[in-house]
JSON list of C-alpha atoms in Angstrom, two decimals:
[
{"chain": "Y", "resi": 1, "resn": "GLU", "atom": "CA", "xyz": [4.82, 36.31, -28.06]},
{"chain": "Y", "resi": 2, "resn": "THR", "atom": "CA", "xyz": [3.13, 33.08, -26.92]},
{"chain": "Y", "resi": 3, "resn": "GLY", "atom": "CA", "xyz": [1.93, 34.10, -23.45]},
{"chain": "Y", "resi": 4, "resn": "VAL", "atom": "CA", "xyz": [4.01, 31.34, -21.88]},
{"chain": "Y", "resi": 5, "resn": "THR", "atom": "CA", "xyz": [6.57, 32.60, -19.39]},
{"chain": "Y", "resi": 6, "resn": "GLN", "atom": "CA", "xyz": [9.38, 30.83, -17.60]},
{"chain": "Y", "resi": 7, "resn": "SER", "atom": "CA", "xyz": [11.53, 31.74, -14.64]},
{"chain": "Y", "resi": 8, "resn": "PRO", "atom": "CA", "xyz": [14.31, 32.21, -13.99]},
{"chain": "Y", "resi": 9, "resn": "THR", "atom": "CA", "xyz": [15.93, 33.03, -17.33]},
{"chain": "Y", "resi": 10, "resn": "HIS", "atom": "CA", "xyz": [19.31, 31.72, -16.28]},
{"chain": "Y", "resi": 11, "resn": "LEU", "atom": "CA", "xyz": [20.47, 29.64, -13.33]},
{"chain": "Y", "resi": 12, "resn": "ILE", "atom": "CA", "xyz": [23.81, 28.31, -12.13]},
{"chain": "Y", "resi": 13, "resn": "LYS", "atom": "CA", "xyz": [23.95, 25.37, -9.74]},
{"chain": "Y", "resi": 14, "resn": "THR", "atom": "CA", "xyz": [26.58, 22.90, -8.55]},
{"chain": "Y", "resi": 15, "resn": "ARG", "atom": "CA", "xyz": [26.56, 19.12, -8.78]},
{"chain": "Y", "resi": 16, "resn": "GLY", "atom": "CA", "xyz": [24.33, 17.45, -6.22]},
{"chain": "Y", "resi": 17, "resn": "GLN", "atom": "CA", "xyz": [22.10, 20.46, -5.69]},
{"chain": "Y", "resi": 18, "resn": "GLN", "atom": "CA", "xyz": [18.38, 20.59, -6.39]},
{"chain": "Y", "resi": 19, "resn": "VAL", "atom": "CA", "xyz": [16.64, 23.06, -8.70]},
{"chain": "Y", "resi": 20, "resn": "THR", "atom": "CA", "xyz": [13.06, 24.18, -9.37]},
{"chain": "Y", "resi": 21, "resn": "LEU", "atom": "CA", "xyz": [12.12, 25.76, -12.68]},
{"chain": "Y", "resi": 22, "resn": "ARG", "atom": "CA", "xyz": [8.80, 27.50, -13.16]},
{"chain": "Y", "resi": 23, "resn": "CYS", "atom": "CA", "xyz": [6.42, 27.94, -16.05]},
{"chain": "Y", "resi": 24, "resn": "SER", "atom": "CA", "xyz": [3.25, 29.94, -16.45]},
{"chain": "Y", "resi": 25, "resn": "SER", "atom": "CA", "xyz": [1.01, 28.57, -19.18]},
{"chain": "Y", "resi": 26, "resn": "GLN", "atom": "CA", "xyz": [-1.45, 30.39, -21.35]},
{"chain": "Y", "resi": 27, "resn": "SER", "atom": "CA", "xyz": [-4.75, 30.87, -19.54]},
{"chain": "Y", "resi": 28, "resn": "GLY", "atom": "CA", "xyz": [-7.13, 28.03, -20.29]},
{"chain": "Y", "resi": 29, "resn": "HIS", "atom": "CA", "xyz": [-4.43, 25.57, -21.34]},
{"chain": "Y", "resi": 30, "resn": "ASN", "atom": "CA", "xyz": [-4.87, 22.29, -19.47]},
{"chain": "Y", "resi": 31, "resn": "THR", "atom": "CA", "xyz": [-1.67, 20.69, -20.63]},
{"chain": "Y", "resi": 32, "resn": "VAL", "atom": "CA", "xyz": [1.97, 21.51, -20.04]},
{"chain": "Y", "resi": 33, "resn": "SER", "atom": "CA", "xyz": [4.94, 19.64, -21.42]},
{"chain": "Y", "resi": 34, "resn": "TRP", "atom": "CA", "xyz": [8.58, 20.01, -20.38]},
{"chain": "Y", "resi": 35, "resn": "TYR", "atom": "CA", "xyz": [11.57, 19.51, -22.67]},
{"chain": "Y", "resi": 36, "resn": "GLN", "atom": "CA", "xyz": [15.34, 19.47, -22.20]},
{"chain": "Y", "resi": 37, "resn": "GLN", "atom": "CA", "xyz": [17.40, 20.99, -25.02]},
{"chain": "Y", "resi": 38, "resn": "ALA", "atom": "CA", "xyz": [21.12, 20.37, -24.75]},
{"chain": "Y", "resi": 39, "resn": "LEU", "atom": "CA", "xyz": [23.44, 22.64, -26.71]},
{"chain": "Y", "resi": 40, "resn": "GLY", "atom": "CA", "xyz": [23.32, 21.84, -30.41]},
{"chain": "Y", "resi": 41, "resn": "GLN", "atom": "CA", "xyz": [20.52, 19.32, -29.98]},
{"chain": "Y", "resi": 42, "resn": "GLY", "atom": "CA", "xyz": [16.80, 19.22, -30.51]},
{"chain": "Y", "resi": 43, "resn": "PRO", "atom": "CA", "xyz": [14.43, 19.26, -27.54]},
{"chain": "Y", "resi": 44, "resn": "GLN", "atom": "CA", "xyz": [13.90, 15.99, -25.71]},
{"chain": "Y", "resi": 45, "resn": "PHE", "atom": "CA", "xyz": [10.55, 15.30, -24.08]},
{"chain": "Y", "resi": 46, "resn": "ILE", "atom": "CA", "xyz": [10.74, 14.98, -20.29]},
{"chain": "Y", "resi": 47, "resn": "PHE", "atom": "CA", "xyz": [7.08, 14.66, -19.29]},
{"chain": "Y", "resi": 48, "resn": "GLN", "atom": "CA", "xyz": [3.61, 16.08, -19.74]},
{"chain": "Y", "resi": 49, "resn": "TYR", "atom": "CA", "xyz": [1.01, 17.12, -17.19]},
{"chain": "Y", "resi": 50, "resn": "TYR", "atom": "CA", "xyz": [-2.71, 17.24, -17.89]},
{"chain": "Y", "resi": 51, "resn": "ARG", "atom": "CA", "xyz": [-5.07, 18.65, -15.31]},
{"chain": "Y", "resi": 52, "resn": "GLU", "atom": "CA", "xyz": [-2.45, 18.30, -12.56]},
{"chain": "Y", "resi": 53, "resn": "GLU", "atom": "CA", "xyz": [-1.64, 14.64, -13.28]},
{"chain": "Y", "resi": 54, "resn": "GLU", "atom": "CA", "xyz": [1.42, 13.26, -15.06]},
{"chain": "Y", "resi": 55, "resn": "ASN", "atom": "CA", "xyz": [0.18, 12.15, -18.45]},
{"chain": "Y", "resi": 56, "resn": "GLY", "atom": "CA", "xyz": [3.30, 10.72, -20.05]},
{"chain": "Y", "resi": 57, "resn": "ARG", "atom": "CA", "xyz": [7.03, 10.58, -19.55]},
{"chain": "Y", "resi": 58, "resn": "GLY", "atom": "CA", "xyz": [10.12, 10.42, -21.72]},
{"chain": "Y", "resi": 59, "resn": "ASN", "atom": "CA", "xyz": [13.37, 8.62, -20.98]},
{"chain": "Y", "resi": 60, "resn": "PHE", "atom": "CA", "xyz": [14.37, 10.64, -17.92]},
{"chain": "Y", "resi": 61, "resn": "PRO", "atom": "CA", "xyz": [15.18, 9.30, -14.43]},
{"chain": "Y", "resi": 62, "resn": "PRO", "atom": "CA", "xyz": [12.87, 9.81, -11.42]},
{"chain": "Y", "resi": 63, "resn": "ARG", "atom": "CA", "xyz": [15.01, 12.64, -10.09]},
{"chain": "Y", "resi": 64, "resn": "PHE", "atom": "CA", "xyz": [13.20, 14.74, -12.73]},
{"chain": "Y", "resi": 65, "resn": "SER", "atom": "CA", "xyz": [9.74, 15.44, -11.32]},
{"chain": "Y", "resi": 66, "resn": "GLY", "atom": "CA", "xyz": [7.03, 17.96, -11.87]},
{"chain": "Y", "resi": 67, "resn": "LEU", "atom": "CA", "xyz": [3.93, 19.60, -10.57]},
{"chain": "Y", "resi": 68, "resn": "GLN", "atom": "CA", "xyz": [1.05, 21.38, -12.26]},
{"chain": "Y", "resi": 69, "resn": "PHE", "atom": "CA", "xyz": [-1.20, 23.76, -10.37]},
{"chain": "Y", "resi": 70, "resn": "PRO", "atom": "CA", "xyz": [-4.82, 24.85, -10.98]},
{"chain": "Y", "resi": 71, "resn": "ASN", "atom": "CA", "xyz": [-3.72, 28.42, -11.79]},
{"chain": "Y", "resi": 72, "resn": "TYR", "atom": "CA", "xyz": [-1.97, 27.27, -15.04]},
{"chain": "Y", "resi": 73, "resn": "SER", "atom": "CA", "xyz": [1.47, 27.34, -13.47]},
{"chain": "Y", "resi": 74, "resn": "SER", "atom": "CA", "xyz": [3.80, 24.38, -13.26]},
{"chain": "Y", "resi": 75, "resn": "GLU", "atom": "CA", "xyz": [7.22, 23.35, -11.94]},
{"chain": "Y", "resi": 76, "resn": "LEU", "atom": "CA", "xyz": [10.03, 21.13, -13.04]},
{"chain": "Y", "resi": 77, "resn": "ASN", "atom": "CA", "xyz": [12.17, 19.82, -10.16]},
{"chain": "Y", "resi": 78, "resn": "VAL", "atom": "CA", "xyz": [15.53, 18.18, -10.63]},
{"chain": "Y", "resi": 79, "resn": "ASN", "atom": "CA", "xyz": [17.30, 16.54, -7.69]},
{"chain": "Y", "resi": 80, "resn": "ALA", "atom": "CA", "xyz": [20.94, 15.52, -7.36]},
{"chain": "Y", "resi": 81, "resn": "LEU", "atom": "CA", "xyz": [22.04, 17.65, -10.31]},
{"chain": "Y", "resi": 82, "resn": "GLU", "atom": "CA", "xyz": [24.64, 16.25, -12.69]},
{"chain": "Y", "resi": 83, "resn": "LEU", "atom": "CA", "xyz": [26.89, 18.09, -15.12]},
{"chain": "Y", "resi": 84, "resn": "ASP", "atom": "CA", "xyz": [24.92, 16.63, -18.05]},
{"chain": "Y", "resi": 85, "resn": "ASP", "atom": "CA", "xyz": [21.77, 18.33, -16.77]},
{"chain": "Y", "resi": 86, "resn": "SER", "atom": "CA", "xyz": [23.18, 21.62, -18.13]},
{"chain": "Y", "resi": 87, "resn": "ALA", "atom": "CA", "xyz": [20.71, 22.58, -20.86]},
{"chain": "Y", "resi": 88, "resn": "LEU", "atom": "CA", "xyz": [17.88, 24.88, -21.91]},
{"chain": "Y", "resi": 89, "resn": "TYR", "atom": "CA", "xyz": [14.64, 23.72, -20.31]},
{"chain": "Y", "resi": 90, "resn": "LEU", "atom": "CA", "xyz": [11.52, 24.53, -22.26]},
{"chain": "Y", "resi": 91, "resn": "CYS", "atom": "CA", "xyz": [7.93, 24.32, -21.22]},
{"chain": "Y", "resi": 92, "resn": "ALA", "atom": "CA", "xyz": [5.09, 24.25, -23.69]},
{"chain": "Y", "resi": 93, "resn": "SER", "atom": "CA", "xyz": [1.40, 24.62, -23.02]},
{"chain": "Y", "resi": 94, "resn": "SER", "atom": "CA", "xyz": [-1.51, 23.45, -25.12]},
{"chain": "Y", "resi": 95, "resn": "LEU", "atom": "CA", "xyz": [-5.26, 23.32, -24.87]},
{"chain": "Y", "resi": 96, "resn": "ASP", "atom": "CA", "xyz": [-5.57, 19.60, -24.51]},
{"chain": "Y", "resi": 97, "resn": "ALA", "atom": "CA", "xyz": [-3.47, 16.48, -24.05]},
{"chain": "Y", "resi": 98, "resn": "GLY", "atom": "CA", "xyz": [-2.71, 14.06, -26.84]},
{"chain": "Y", "resi": 99, "resn": "GLY", "atom": "CA", "xyz": [-3.89, 16.33, -29.60]},
{"chain": "Y", "resi": 100, "resn": "ARG", "atom": "CA", "xyz": [-1.20, 15.90, -32.21]},
{"chain": "Y", "resi": 101, "resn": "THR", "atom": "CA", "xyz": [-2.35, 18.89, -34.16]},
{"chain": "Y", "resi": 102, "resn": "ASP", "atom": "CA", "xyz": [-2.97, 20.87, -31.03]},
{"chain": "Y", "resi": 103, "resn": "THR", "atom": "CA", "xyz": [-0.51, 23.72, -31.15]},
{"chain": "Y", "resi": 104, "resn": "GLN", "atom": "CA", "xyz": [2.07, 23.74, -28.36]},
{"chain": "Y", "resi": 105, "resn": "TYR", "atom": "CA", "xyz": [3.05, 27.23, -27.29]},
{"chain": "Y", "resi": 106, "resn": "PHE", "atom": "CA", "xyz": [6.62, 27.31, -26.03]},
{"chain": "Y", "resi": 107, "resn": "GLY", "atom": "CA", "xyz": [8.12, 29.58, -23.44]},
{"chain": "Y", "resi": 108, "resn": "PRO", "atom": "CA", "xyz": [11.56, 31.16, -23.94]},
{"chain": "Y", "resi": 109, "resn": "GLY", "atom": "CA", "xyz": [13.22, 28.59, -21.68]},
{"chain": "Y", "resi": 110, "resn": "THR", "atom": "CA", "xyz": [15.44, 28.55, -18.61]},
{"chain": "Y", "resi": 111, "resn": "ARG", "atom": "CA", "xyz": [19.18, 28.09, -19.20]},
{"chain": "Y", "resi": 112, "resn": "LEU", "atom": "CA", "xyz": [20.54, 25.85, -16.44]},
{"chain": "Y", "resi": 113, "resn": "THR", "atom": "CA", "xyz": [24.29, 25.51, -15.95]},
{"chain": "Y", "resi": 114, "resn": "VAL", "atom": "CA", "xyz": [25.59, 22.86, -13.57]},
{"chain": "Y", "resi": 115, "resn": "LEU", "atom": "CA", "xyz": [29.19, 23.31, -12.39]},
{"chain": "R", "resi": 1, "resn": "GLY", "atom": "CA", "xyz": [14.18, 3.70, -31.69]},
{"chain": "R", "resi": 2, "resn": "GLU", "atom": "CA", "xyz": [13.03, 6.68, -33.66]},
{"chain": "R", "resi": 3, "resn": "ASP", "atom": "CA", "xyz": [15.64, 8.86, -35.32]},
{"chain": "R", "resi": 4, "resn": "VAL", "atom": "CA", "xyz": [15.23, 12.19, -37.08]},
{"chain": "R", "resi": 5, "resn": "GLU", "atom": "CA", "xyz": [18.15, 13.55, -39.11]},
{"chain": "R", "resi": 6, "resn": "GLN", "atom": "CA", "xyz": [18.75, 17.02, -40.49]},
{"chain": "R", "resi": 7, "resn": "SER", "atom": "CA", "xyz": [21.71, 18.76, -42.06]},
{"chain": "R", "resi": 8, "resn": "LEU", "atom": "CA", "xyz": [23.17, 21.24, -39.58]},
{"chain": "R", "resi": 9, "resn": "PHE", "atom": "CA", "xyz": [23.64, 24.36, -41.70]},
{"chain": "R", "resi": 10, "resn": "LEU", "atom": "CA", "xyz": [22.13, 26.09, -44.72]},
{"chain": "R", "resi": 11, "resn": "SER", "atom": "CA", "xyz": [23.23, 29.43, -46.13]},
{"chain": "R", "resi": 12, "resn": "VAL", "atom": "CA", "xyz": [21.13, 31.28, -48.72]},
{"chain": "R", "resi": 13, "resn": "ARG", "atom": "CA", "xyz": [20.99, 34.71, -50.29]},
{"chain": "R", "resi": 14, "resn": "GLU", "atom": "CA", "xyz": [18.09, 37.01, -49.46]},
{"chain": "R", "resi": 15, "resn": "GLY", "atom": "CA", "xyz": [15.27, 36.58, -51.97]},
{"chain": "R", "resi": 16, "resn": "ASP", "atom": "CA", "xyz": [16.24, 33.02, -52.92]},
{"chain": "R", "resi": 17, "resn": "SER", "atom": "CA", "xyz": [14.31, 29.94, -51.88]},
{"chain": "R", "resi": 18, "resn": "SER", "atom": "CA", "xyz": [15.54, 27.81, -48.99]},
{"chain": "R", "resi": 19, "resn": "VAL", "atom": "CA", "xyz": [15.00, 24.09, -48.80]},
{"chain": "R", "resi": 20, "resn": "ILE", "atom": "CA", "xyz": [15.57, 22.36, -45.46]},
{"chain": "R", "resi": 21, "resn": "ASN", "atom": "CA", "xyz": [15.57, 18.58, -45.51]},
{"chain": "R", "resi": 22, "resn": "CYS", "atom": "CA", "xyz": [14.77, 15.98, -42.89]},
{"chain": "R", "resi": 23, "resn": "THR", "atom": "CA", "xyz": [14.76, 12.19, -42.85]},
{"chain": "R", "resi": 24, "resn": "TYR", "atom": "CA", "xyz": [13.16, 9.95, -40.28]},
{"chain": "R", "resi": 25, "resn": "THR", "atom": "CA", "xyz": [13.24, 6.25, -39.61]},
{"chain": "R", "resi": 26, "resn": "ASP", "atom": "CA", "xyz": [9.92, 5.40, -37.97]},
{"chain": "R", "resi": 27, "resn": "SER", "atom": "CA", "xyz": [7.55, 4.09, -40.63]},
{"chain": "R", "resi": 28, "resn": "SER", "atom": "CA", "xyz": [4.59, 4.52, -38.30]},
{"chain": "R", "resi": 29, "resn": "SER", "atom": "CA", "xyz": [5.06, 8.29, -38.15]},
{"chain": "R", "resi": 30, "resn": "THR", "atom": "CA", "xyz": [1.67, 9.95, -38.32]},
{"chain": "R", "resi": 31, "resn": "TYR", "atom": "CA", "xyz": [2.40, 13.64, -37.97]},
{"chain": "R", "resi": 32, "resn": "LEU", "atom": "CA", "xyz": [5.48, 15.58, -39.00]},
{"chain": "R", "resi": 33, "resn": "TYR", "atom": "CA", "xyz": [6.21, 19.11, -37.86]},
{"chain": "R", "resi": 34, "resn": "TRP", "atom": "CA", "xyz": [8.45, 22.05, -38.61]},
{"chain": "R", "resi": 35, "resn": "TYR", "atom": "CA", "xyz": [9.41, 24.39, -35.77]},
{"chain": "R", "resi": 36, "resn": "LYS", "atom": "CA", "xyz": [11.44, 27.60, -35.83]},
{"chain": "R", "resi": 37, "resn": "GLN", "atom": "CA", "xyz": [13.68, 28.73, -32.98]},
{"chain": "R", "resi": 38, "resn": "GLU", "atom": "CA", "xyz": [15.09, 32.22, -32.93]},
{"chain": "R", "resi": 39, "resn": "PRO", "atom": "CA", "xyz": [18.00, 33.13, -30.62]},
{"chain": "R", "resi": 40, "resn": "GLY", "atom": "CA", "xyz": [16.94, 33.30, -26.98]},
{"chain": "R", "resi": 41, "resn": "ALA", "atom": "CA", "xyz": [13.42, 32.14, -27.77]},
{"chain": "R", "resi": 42, "resn": "GLY", "atom": "CA", "xyz": [11.38, 29.00, -27.51]},
{"chain": "R", "resi": 43, "resn": "LEU", "atom": "CA", "xyz": [10.10, 26.98, -30.43]},
{"chain": "R", "resi": 44, "resn": "GLN", "atom": "CA", "xyz": [7.40, 28.29, -32.75]},
{"chain": "R", "resi": 45, "resn": "LEU", "atom": "CA", "xyz": [5.29, 25.78, -34.65]},
{"chain": "R", "resi": 46, "resn": "LEU", "atom": "CA", "xyz": [5.43, 26.74, -38.35]},
{"chain": "R", "resi": 47, "resn": "THR", "atom": "CA", "xyz": [3.42, 23.97, -39.93]},
{"chain": "R", "resi": 48, "resn": "TYR", "atom": "CA", "xyz": [2.64, 20.28, -39.77]},
{"chain": "R", "resi": 49, "resn": "ILE", "atom": "CA", "xyz": [1.65, 17.57, -42.22]},
{"chain": "R", "resi": 50, "resn": "PHE", "atom": "CA", "xyz": [-0.26, 14.38, -41.74]},
{"chain": "R", "resi": 51, "resn": "SER", "atom": "CA", "xyz": [1.40, 11.26, -43.12]},
{"chain": "R", "resi": 52, "resn": "ASN", "atom": "CA", "xyz": [-1.27, 10.61, -45.76]},
{"chain": "R", "resi": 53, "resn": "MET", "atom": "CA", "xyz": [-0.53, 13.94, -47.43]},
{"chain": "R", "resi": 54, "resn": "ASP", "atom": "CA", "xyz": [2.19, 14.64, -50.00]},
{"chain": "R", "resi": 55, "resn": "MET", "atom": "CA", "xyz": [2.26, 18.38, -49.83]},
{"chain": "R", "resi": 56, "resn": "LYS", "atom": "CA", "xyz": [1.04, 21.29, -47.79]},
{"chain": "R", "resi": 57, "resn": "GLN", "atom": "CA", "xyz": [1.38, 24.96, -48.66]},
{"chain": "R", "resi": 58, "resn": "ASP", "atom": "CA", "xyz": [0.98, 27.86, -46.28]},
{"chain": "R", "resi": 59, "resn": "GLN", "atom": "CA", "xyz": [1.91, 31.28, -47.71]},
{"chain": "R", "resi": 60, "resn": "ARG", "atom": "CA", "xyz": [5.71, 31.20, -48.26]},
{"chain": "R", "resi": 61, "resn": "LEU", "atom": "CA", "xyz": [6.07, 27.73, -46.76]},
{"chain": "R", "resi": 62, "resn": "THR", "atom": "CA", "xyz": [5.74, 24.48, -48.70]},
{"chain": "R", "resi": 63, "resn": "VAL", "atom": "CA", "xyz": [6.11, 21.11, -47.02]},
{"chain": "R", "resi": 64, "resn": "LEU", "atom": "CA", "xyz": [6.79, 18.04, -49.15]},
{"chain": "R", "resi": 65, "resn": "LEU", "atom": "CA", "xyz": [6.54, 14.53, -47.75]},
{"chain": "R", "resi": 66, "resn": "ASN", "atom": "CA", "xyz": [7.90, 11.42, -49.44]},
{"chain": "R", "resi": 67, "resn": "LYS", "atom": "CA", "xyz": [6.62, 8.69, -47.17]},
{"chain": "R", "resi": 68, "resn": "LYS", "atom": "CA", "xyz": [8.29, 5.90, -49.15]},
{"chain": "R", "resi": 69, "resn": "ASP", "atom": "CA", "xyz": [11.73, 7.45, -48.63]},
{"chain": "R", "resi": 70, "resn": "LYS", "atom": "CA", "xyz": [10.80, 8.87, -45.18]},
{"chain": "R", "resi": 71, "resn": "HIS", "atom": "CA", "xyz": [11.89, 12.30, -46.38]},
{"chain": "R", "resi": 72, "resn": "LEU", "atom": "CA", "xyz": [10.39, 15.63, -45.38]},
{"chain": "R", "resi": 73, "resn": "SER", "atom": "CA", "xyz": [11.33, 19.03, -46.70]},
{"chain": "R", "resi": 74, "resn": "LEU", "atom": "CA", "xyz": [10.45, 22.62, -45.91]},
{"chain": "R", "resi": 75, "resn": "ARG", "atom": "CA", "xyz": [10.73, 25.18, -48.69]},
{"chain": "R", "resi": 76, "resn": "ILE", "atom": "CA", "xyz": [10.73, 28.85, -47.79]},
{"chain": "R", "resi": 77, "resn": "ALA", "atom": "CA", "xyz": [10.08, 31.08, -50.79]},
{"chain": "R", "resi": 78, "resn": "ASP", "atom": "CA", "xyz": [11.62, 34.56, -51.04]},
{"chain": "R", "resi": 79, "resn": "THR", "atom": "CA", "xyz": [13.77, 34.01, -47.97]},
{"chain": "R", "resi": 80, "resn": "GLN", "atom": "CA", "xyz": [14.25, 37.11, -45.82]},
{"chain": "R", "resi": 81, "resn": "THR", "atom": "CA", "xyz": [16.86, 37.97, -43.18]},
{"chain": "R", "resi": 82, "resn": "GLY", "atom": "CA", "xyz": [14.13, 37.55, -40.56]},
{"chain": "R", "resi": 83, "resn": "ASP", "atom": "CA", "xyz": [13.95, 33.88, -41.54]},
{"chain": "R", "resi": 84, "resn": "SER", "atom": "CA", "xyz": [17.43, 33.33, -40.07]},
{"chain": "R", "resi": 85, "resn": "ALA", "atom": "CA", "xyz": [16.89, 30.85, -37.25]},
{"chain": "R", "resi": 86, "resn": "ILE", "atom": "CA", "xyz": [17.20, 27.17, -36.36]},
{"chain": "R", "resi": 87, "resn": "TYR", "atom": "CA", "xyz": [14.56, 24.97, -37.95]},
{"chain": "R", "resi": 88, "resn": "PHE", "atom": "CA", "xyz": [13.57, 21.70, -36.28]},
{"chain": "R", "resi": 89, "resn": "CYS", "atom": "CA", "xyz": [11.85, 18.76, -37.88]},
{"chain": "R", "resi": 90, "resn": "ALA", "atom": "CA", "xyz": [9.84, 16.58, -35.48]},
{"chain": "R", "resi": 91, "resn": "GLU", "atom": "CA", "xyz": [7.70, 13.49, -35.83]},
{"chain": "R", "resi": 92, "resn": "VAL", "atom": "CA", "xyz": [5.03, 11.76, -33.80]},
{"chain": "R", "resi": 93, "resn": "SER", "atom": "CA", "xyz": [4.43, 8.10, -34.43]},
{"chain": "R", "resi": 94, "resn": "GLY", "atom": "CA", "xyz": [1.72, 5.54, -33.88]},
{"chain": "R", "resi": 95, "resn": "GLY", "atom": "CA", "xyz": [-0.38, 6.08, -30.79]},
{"chain": "R", "resi": 96, "resn": "SER", "atom": "CA", "xyz": [2.13, 8.39, -29.19]},
{"chain": "R", "resi": 97, "resn": "TYR", "atom": "CA", "xyz": [1.82, 12.13, -28.79]},
{"chain": "R", "resi": 98, "resn": "ILE", "atom": "CA", "xyz": [5.47, 12.53, -27.82]},
{"chain": "R", "resi": 99, "resn": "PRO", "atom": "CA", "xyz": [7.43, 14.29, -30.55]},
{"chain": "R", "resi": 100, "resn": "THR", "atom": "CA", "xyz": [10.95, 13.26, -31.56]},
{"chain": "R", "resi": 101, "resn": "PHE", "atom": "CA", "xyz": [12.99, 16.21, -32.75]},
{"chain": "R", "resi": 102, "resn": "GLY", "atom": "CA", "xyz": [15.95, 16.42, -35.09]},
{"chain": "R", "resi": 103, "resn": "ARG", "atom": "CA", "xyz": [19.05, 18.38, -34.11]},
{"chain": "R", "resi": 104, "resn": "GLY", "atom": "CA", "xyz": [17.95, 21.40, -36.09]},
{"chain": "R", "resi": 105, "resn": "THR", "atom": "CA", "xyz": [19.18, 23.16, -39.24]},
{"chain": "R", "resi": 106, "resn": "SER", "atom": "CA", "xyz": [20.69, 26.59, -38.77]},
{"chain": "R", "resi": 107, "resn": "LEU", "atom": "CA", "xyz": [19.50, 28.80, -41.65]},
{"chain": "R", "resi": 108, "resn": "ILE", "atom": "CA", "xyz": [21.67, 31.82, -42.38]},
{"chain": "R", "resi": 109, "resn": "VAL", "atom": "CA", "xyz": [20.28, 34.41, -44.79]},
{"chain": "R", "resi": 110, "resn": "HIS", "atom": "CA", "xyz": [22.77, 36.91, -46.15]},
{"chain": "R", "resi": 111, "resn": "PRO", "atom": "CA", "xyz": [22.16, 39.99, -48.31]}
]
């Protein structure tokens, strides 16, 4: 077990709605990254937060946004949901940003279904 | 852009060795990783290799890197049923820290 938790486990939404996914990082980890994993695909990097600031972003539109809080929790917000947003959303925490050998500890993910 | 390719399935008998292969296209790749994902779980980092290395061994795991052919492999010795999972290859290139993942290889270990 990595000590990274995510909530909820599963979620069903309809097109056009908004959703907030939550992640609780390992204590002491300053960095959280969010990934989208579509069925049968590898994870795709959405963005990373370091000390409450966005530190890098993948190829995702602005309707994907995030927040990181001082208590090692973070949120992924998605507005105007589309059917293609259906996926497993993973968060991963690590000690520091940009450390390529810095182990990322993944949570179990939130399965989002958009109808 | 970067591309990481893996075969989708591998089936082995318990006790045999498994070899999972990965190819990548970005010649500026600096770090290459192997992750394991069990059903209903997140990804677990198994091992990584820096691009100036040819081989790395960690207990039952051996990583081989052929930088000329942009080919990475993960060998699991004495494969057990608990090794059944999806294995992802990922690479980080140049000055980036953003990993690019392959689609994953589903390893099935049967008695």
